[in-house]
PDB file of C-alpha atoms in Angstrom:
ATOM      1  CA  TYR A   1       2.353   3.297   9.201  1.00 76.00           C
ATOM      2  CA  VAL A   2      -1.431   3.008   9.368  1.00 84.00           C
ATOM      3  CA  ASN A   3      -3.677   0.513  11.116  1.00 83.00           C
ATOM      4  CA  LEU A   4      -6.231  -0.728   8.552  1.00 85.00           C
ATOM      5  CA  HIS A   5      -8.696  -1.589  11.356  1.00 88.00           C
ATOM      6  CA  SER A   6      -9.665  -4.959   9.925  1.00 85.00           C
ATOM      7  CA  GLU A   7     -10.951  -5.816  13.425  1.00 91.00           C
ATOM      8  CA  ILE A   8     -13.972  -3.510  12.908  1.00 91.00           C
ATOM      9  CA  GLY A   9     -16.902  -5.369  11.355  1.00 87.00           C
ATOM     10  CA  ASP A  10     -18.997  -2.421  10.189  1.00 87.00           C
ATOM     11  CA  PRO A  11     -17.585  -1.277   6.812  1.00 86.00           C
ATOM     12  CA  ILE A  12     -18.412   2.418   7.310  1.00 88.00           C
ATOM     13  CA  GLU A  13     -16.903   2.515  10.816  1.00 91.00           C
ATOM     14  CA  ARG A  14     -13.851   0.597   9.517  1.00 89.00           C
ATOM     15  CA  LEU A  15     -13.440   3.190   6.760  1.00 88.00           C
ATOM     16  CA  ARG A  16     -13.776   6.105   9.200  1.00 91.00           C
ATOM     17  CA  ALA A  17     -11.290   4.573  11.650  1.00 94.00           C
ATOM     18  CA  THR A  18      -8.809   3.967   8.827  1.00 90.00           C
ATOM     19  CA  GLN A  19      -9.315   7.525   7.560  1.00 91.00           C
ATOM     20  CA  ARG A  20      -8.527   8.886  11.044  1.00 94.00           C
ATOM     21  CA  ALA A  21      -5.415   6.694  11.272  1.00 92.00           C
ATOM     22  CA  THR A  22      -4.306   7.830   7.809  1.00 90.00           C
ATOM     23  CA  ALA A  23      -4.807  11.513   8.666  1.00 92.00           C
ATOM     24  CA  ALA A  24      -2.768  11.069  11.863  1.00 92.00           C
ATOM     25  CA  ALA A  25       0.022   9.268   9.963  1.00 86.00           C
ATOM     26  CA  LYS A  26       0.137  12.001   7.314  1.00 87.00           C
ATOM     27  CA  GLN A  27       0.350  14.659  10.015  1.00 89.00           C
ATOM     28  CA  HIS A  28       3.139  12.737  11.777  1.00 83.00           C
ATOM     29  CA  PHE A  29       4.991  12.459   8.463  1.00 78.00           C
ATOM     30  CA  GLN A  30       4.756  16.227   7.957  1.00 83.00           C
ATOM     31  CA  ASP A  31       5.795  16.942  11.552  1.00 81.00           C
ATOM     32  CA  THR A  32       8.892  14.725  11.313  1.00 75.00           C
ATOM     33  CA  LYS A  33       9.924  15.434   7.725  1.00 69.00           C
ATOM     34  CA  GLY A  34      13.697  15.149   7.469  1.00 58.00           C
ATOM     35  CA  ALA A  35      13.962  12.906  10.533  1.00 58.00           C
ATOM     36  CA  GLN A  36      12.679   9.701   8.926  1.00 56.00           C
ATOM     37  CA  GLU A  37      15.164   6.929   8.052  1.00 55.00           C
ATOM     38  CA  PRO A  38      14.600   7.195   4.275  1.00 55.00           C
ATOM     39  CA  ASP A  39      15.325  10.942   4.489  1.00 52.00           C
ATOM     40  CA  TRP A  40      18.750  10.568   6.057  1.00 53.00           C
ATOM     41  CA  LEU A  41      19.622   7.439   4.066  1.00 53.00           C
ATOM     42  CA  GLU A  42      19.264   9.502   0.873  1.00 57.00           C
ATOM     43  CA  VAL A  43      22.492  11.359   1.707  1.00 58.00           C
ATOM     44  CA  LEU A  44      24.484   8.097   1.647  1.00 57.00           C
ATOM     45  CA  PRO A  45      26.239   7.042  -1.565  1.00 62.00           C
ATOM     46  CA  PRO A  46      23.973   4.820  -3.735  1.00 63.00           C
ATOM     47  CA  LEU A  47      26.005   1.644  -3.154  1.00 59.00           C
ATOM     48  CA  VAL A  48      25.866   2.087   0.632  1.00 61.00           C
ATOM     49  CA  SER A  49      22.115   2.860   0.494  1.00 58.00           C
ATOM     50  CA  ARG A  50      21.405  -0.303  -1.537  1.00 61.00           C
ATOM     51  CA  VAL A  51      23.361  -2.461   0.922  1.00 64.00           C
ATOM     52  CA  VAL A  52      21.636  -0.852   3.925  1.00 62.00           C
ATOM     53  CA  PHE A  53      18.146  -1.201   2.439  1.00 60.00           C
ATOM     54  CA  ARG A  54      18.831  -4.809   1.416  1.00 64.00           C
ATOM     55  CA  ARG A  55      20.301  -5.940   4.753  1.00 66.00           C
ATOM     56  CA  LEU A  56      18.561  -3.739   7.326  1.00 65.00           C
ATOM     57  CA  PRO A  57      15.218  -5.613   7.525  1.00 63.00           C
ATOM     58  CA  THR A  58      16.941  -8.984   7.966  1.00 67.00           C
ATOM     59  CA  TRP A  59      19.387  -7.579  10.516  1.00 66.00           C
ATOM     60  CA  MET A  60      16.517  -6.036  12.503  1.00 66.00           C
ATOM     61  CA  LEU A  61      14.594  -9.334  12.535  1.00 67.00           C
ATOM     62  CA  GLU A  62      17.708 -11.232  13.603  1.00 73.00           C
ATOM     63  CA  HIS A  63      18.166  -8.798  16.507  1.00 71.00           C
ATOM     64  CA  GLY A  64      14.606  -8.997  17.803  1.00 71.00           C
ATOM     65  CA  HIS A  65      13.162  -5.952  16.053  1.00 67.00           C
ATOM     66  CA  PRO A  66      10.329  -7.137  13.806  1.00 63.00           C
ATOM     67  CA  SER A  67       8.974  -4.907  11.090  1.00 64.00           C
ATOM     68  CA  ARG A  68       6.464  -2.285  12.206  1.00 63.00           C
ATOM     69  CA  GLY A  69       4.151  -3.408   9.415  1.00 67.00           C
ATOM     70  CA  ASN A  70       3.387  -6.522   7.432  1.00 75.00           C
ATOM     71  CA  VAL A  71       1.594  -5.186   4.362  1.00 83.00           C
ATOM     72  CA  ILE A  72       2.113  -2.285   1.973  1.00 84.00           C
ATOM     73  CA  VAL A  73      -1.074  -0.655   0.697  1.00 85.00           C
ATOM     74  CA  SER A  74      -0.964   2.286  -1.657  1.00 84.00           C
ATOM     75  CA  ASN A  75      -3.208   4.126  -4.026  1.00 83.00           C
ATOM     76  CA  VAL A  76      -2.040   5.780  -7.199  1.00 84.00           C
ATOM     77  CA  PRO A  77      -4.311   8.362  -8.765  1.00 87.00           C
ATOM     78  CA  GLY A  78      -4.172   7.983 -12.495  1.00 87.00           C
ATOM     79  CA  ALA A  79      -5.480   9.964 -15.427  1.00 90.00           C
ATOM     80  CA  SER A  80      -9.223  10.548 -15.481  1.00 91.00           C
ATOM     81  CA  GLU A  81      -9.299  10.412 -19.281  1.00 93.00           C
ATOM     82  CA  PRO A  82      -7.999   7.496 -21.389  1.00 93.00           C
ATOM     83  CA  LEU A  83      -4.347   7.662 -22.402  1.00 93.00           C
ATOM     84  CA  TYR A  84      -2.807   6.474 -25.645  1.00 95.00           C
ATOM     85  CA  TYR A  85       0.546   5.011 -26.566  1.00 93.00           C
ATOM     86  CA  GLY A  86       0.742   6.197 -30.124  1.00 95.00           C
ATOM     87  CA  ARG A  87      -2.679   5.208 -31.455  1.00 95.00           C
ATOM     88  CA  THR A  88      -3.144   2.349 -29.008  1.00 96.00           C
ATOM     89  CA  LYS A  89      -5.465   3.044 -26.094  1.00 94.00           C
ATOM     90  CA  VAL A  90      -4.069   2.191 -22.660  1.00 91.00           C
ATOM     91  CA  THR A  91      -6.669  -0.091 -21.057  1.00 88.00           C
ATOM     92  CA  GLY A  92      -5.302  -0.290 -17.513  1.00 82.00           C
ATOM     93  CA  PHE A  93      -2.403  -0.095 -15.109  1.00 78.00           C
ATOM     94  CA  TYR A  94      -1.068  -2.980 -13.025  1.00 78.00           C
ATOM     95  CA  SER A  95       1.534  -2.536 -10.336  1.00 77.00           C
ATOM     96  CA  VAL A  96       4.497  -4.546  -9.240  1.00 74.00           C
ATOM     97  CA  GLY A  97       5.506  -3.112  -5.884  1.00 71.00           C
ATOM     98  CA  PRO A  98       8.168  -4.108  -3.378  1.00 71.00           C
ATOM     99  CA  LEU A  99       8.091  -7.046  -0.995  1.00 72.00           C
ATOM    100  CA  LEU A 100      10.532  -6.694   1.873  1.00 70.00           C
ATOM    101  CA  GLU A 101      11.663  -8.996   4.659  1.00 67.00           C
ATOM    102  CA  GLY A 102       8.725  -9.216   7.079  1.00 70.00           C
ATOM    103  CA  ILE A 103       6.330  -7.569   4.616  1.00 78.00           C
ATOM    104  CA  GLY A 104       4.799 -10.296   2.496  1.00 83.00           C
ATOM    105  CA  LEU A 105       1.943  -8.454   0.797  1.00 88.00           C
ATOM    106  CA  ASN A 106       1.752  -5.403  -1.437  1.00 89.00           C
ATOM    107  CA  VAL A 107      -1.659  -4.108  -2.545  1.00 90.00           C
ATOM    108  CA  THR A 108      -1.808  -1.176  -4.942  1.00 89.00           C
ATOM    109  CA  VAL A 109      -4.982   0.438  -6.229  1.00 88.00           C
ATOM    110  CA  TRP A 110      -4.819   2.474  -9.431  1.00 87.00           C
ATOM    111  CA  SER A 111      -7.560   4.802 -10.584  1.00 89.00           C
ATOM    112  CA  TYR A 112      -7.677   5.287 -14.324  1.00 90.00           C
ATOM    113  CA  ALA A 113     -10.393   6.541 -16.646  1.00 90.00           C
ATOM    114  CA  ASP A 114     -13.287   5.872 -14.236  1.00 86.00           C
ATOM    115  CA  GLN A 115     -12.065   2.444 -13.166  1.00 87.00           C
ATOM    116  CA  LEU A 116     -10.143   1.005 -10.240  1.00 85.00           C
ATOM    117  CA  THR A 117      -7.481  -1.640 -10.752  1.00 87.00           C
ATOM    118  CA  TRP A 118      -6.298  -3.616  -7.739  1.00 88.00           C
ATOM    119  CA  SER A 119      -2.895  -5.302  -7.860  1.00 89.00           C
ATOM    120  CA  PHE A 120      -1.876  -7.927  -5.302  1.00 91.00           C
ATOM    121  CA  LEU A 121       1.715  -9.102  -4.978  1.00 90.00           C
ATOM    122  CA  ALA A 122       2.266 -11.679  -2.237  1.00 89.00           C
ATOM    123  CA  CYS A 123       4.933 -13.954  -0.842  1.00 86.00           C
ATOM    124  CA  ARG A 124       3.605 -17.550  -0.864  1.00 86.00           C
ATOM    125  CA  ARG A 125       4.833 -18.099   2.698  1.00 84.00           C
ATOM    126  CA  ALA A 126       2.889 -15.056   3.921  1.00 84.00           C
ATOM    127  CA  VAL A 127      -0.263 -15.525   1.818  1.00 88.00           C
ATOM    128  CA  GLU A 128      -0.885 -19.111   0.758  1.00 90.00           C
ATOM    129  CA  ASP A 129      -3.844 -18.319  -1.504  1.00 93.00           C
ATOM    130  CA  VAL A 130      -3.817 -14.761  -2.801  1.00 92.00           C
ATOM    131  CA  TRP A 131      -7.127 -15.372  -4.622  1.00 95.00           C
ATOM    132  CA  GLU A 132      -8.822 -15.970  -1.276  1.00 94.00           C
ATOM    133  CA  LEU A 133      -7.563 -12.548  -0.211  1.00 91.00           C
ATOM    134  CA  VAL A 134      -8.744 -11.006  -3.502  1.00 93.00           C
ATOM    135  CA  ASP A 135     -12.222 -12.474  -2.952  1.00 95.00           C
ATOM    136  CA  GLY A 136     -12.284 -11.115   0.611  1.00 90.00           C
ATOM    137  CA  VAL A 137     -11.259  -7.633  -0.513  1.00 88.00           C
ATOM    138  CA  ARG A 138     -13.876  -7.725  -3.266  1.00 90.00           C
ATOM    139  CA  SER A 139     -16.576  -8.704  -0.740  1.00 91.00           C
ATOM    140  CA  ALA A 140     -15.469  -6.006   1.707  1.00 87.00           C
ATOM    141  CA  PHE A 141     -15.438  -3.379  -1.047  1.00 85.00           C
ATOM    142  CA  GLU A 142     -18.920  -4.394  -2.203  1.00 89.00           C
ATOM    143  CA  ALA A 143     -20.157  -4.236   1.420  1.00 87.00           C
ATOM    144  CA  LEU A 144     -18.712  -0.739   1.771  1.00 86.00           C
ATOM    145  CA  VAL A 145     -20.321   0.449  -1.467  1.00 86.00           C
ATOM    146  CA  SER A 146     -23.649  -1.078  -0.412  1.00 88.00           C
ATOM    147  CA  ALA A 147     -23.469   0.443   3.076  1.00 84.00           C
ATOM    148  CA  ALA A 148     -22.577   3.850   1.645  1.00 81.00           C
ATOM    149  CA  GLY A 149     -25.664   3.910  -0.556  1.00 79.00           C
ATOM    150  CA  PRO A 150     -26.174   6.124  -3.599  1.00 78.00           C
ATOM    151  CA  GLY A 151     -24.899   9.323  -1.933  1.00 70.00           C
ATOM    152  CA  GLY A 152     -21.603   7.846  -0.786  1.00 65.00           C
ATOM    153  CA  VAL A 153     -20.108   8.125   2.695  1.00 63.00           C
ATOM    154  CA  ASP A 154     -20.343  11.459   4.500  1.00 64.00           C
ATOM    155  CA  ASP A 155     -17.539  12.774   6.670  1.00 57.00           C
ATOM    156  CA  GLY A 156     -19.703  12.346   9.794  1.00 53.00           C
TER     157      GLY A 156
END
């Protein structure tokens, strides 16, 4: 779980804060490997796992334990060179990720052949106008690129 720090107005500082949060989450994941719920649920028979994964979020909400997050954001590094399906060039990748109880938005960014593709999957109750969100992300991304300048963002 990572805080995206949307409360920080400056795009470079927002990026740095999110990078720090991501690094801490990755370290926590490594430190607790084998103790996370998905790790121990993998030893259950498939039918039991499916029932648990399907019912657990609703049960937790019903018992006063809201989800620890409300959006899934992931990046998928793709091929740097164009791929082909037979003789047909693959022009892009578009994701369809999971939406779970309490998590009404999934954003996945694919890199592929020097391009980025953003996929947004949203529950209408959680995000009434996904295109408004897309426009906001586009503006924020353009602000970050502009603030970074031609040399990019340093690690400072």
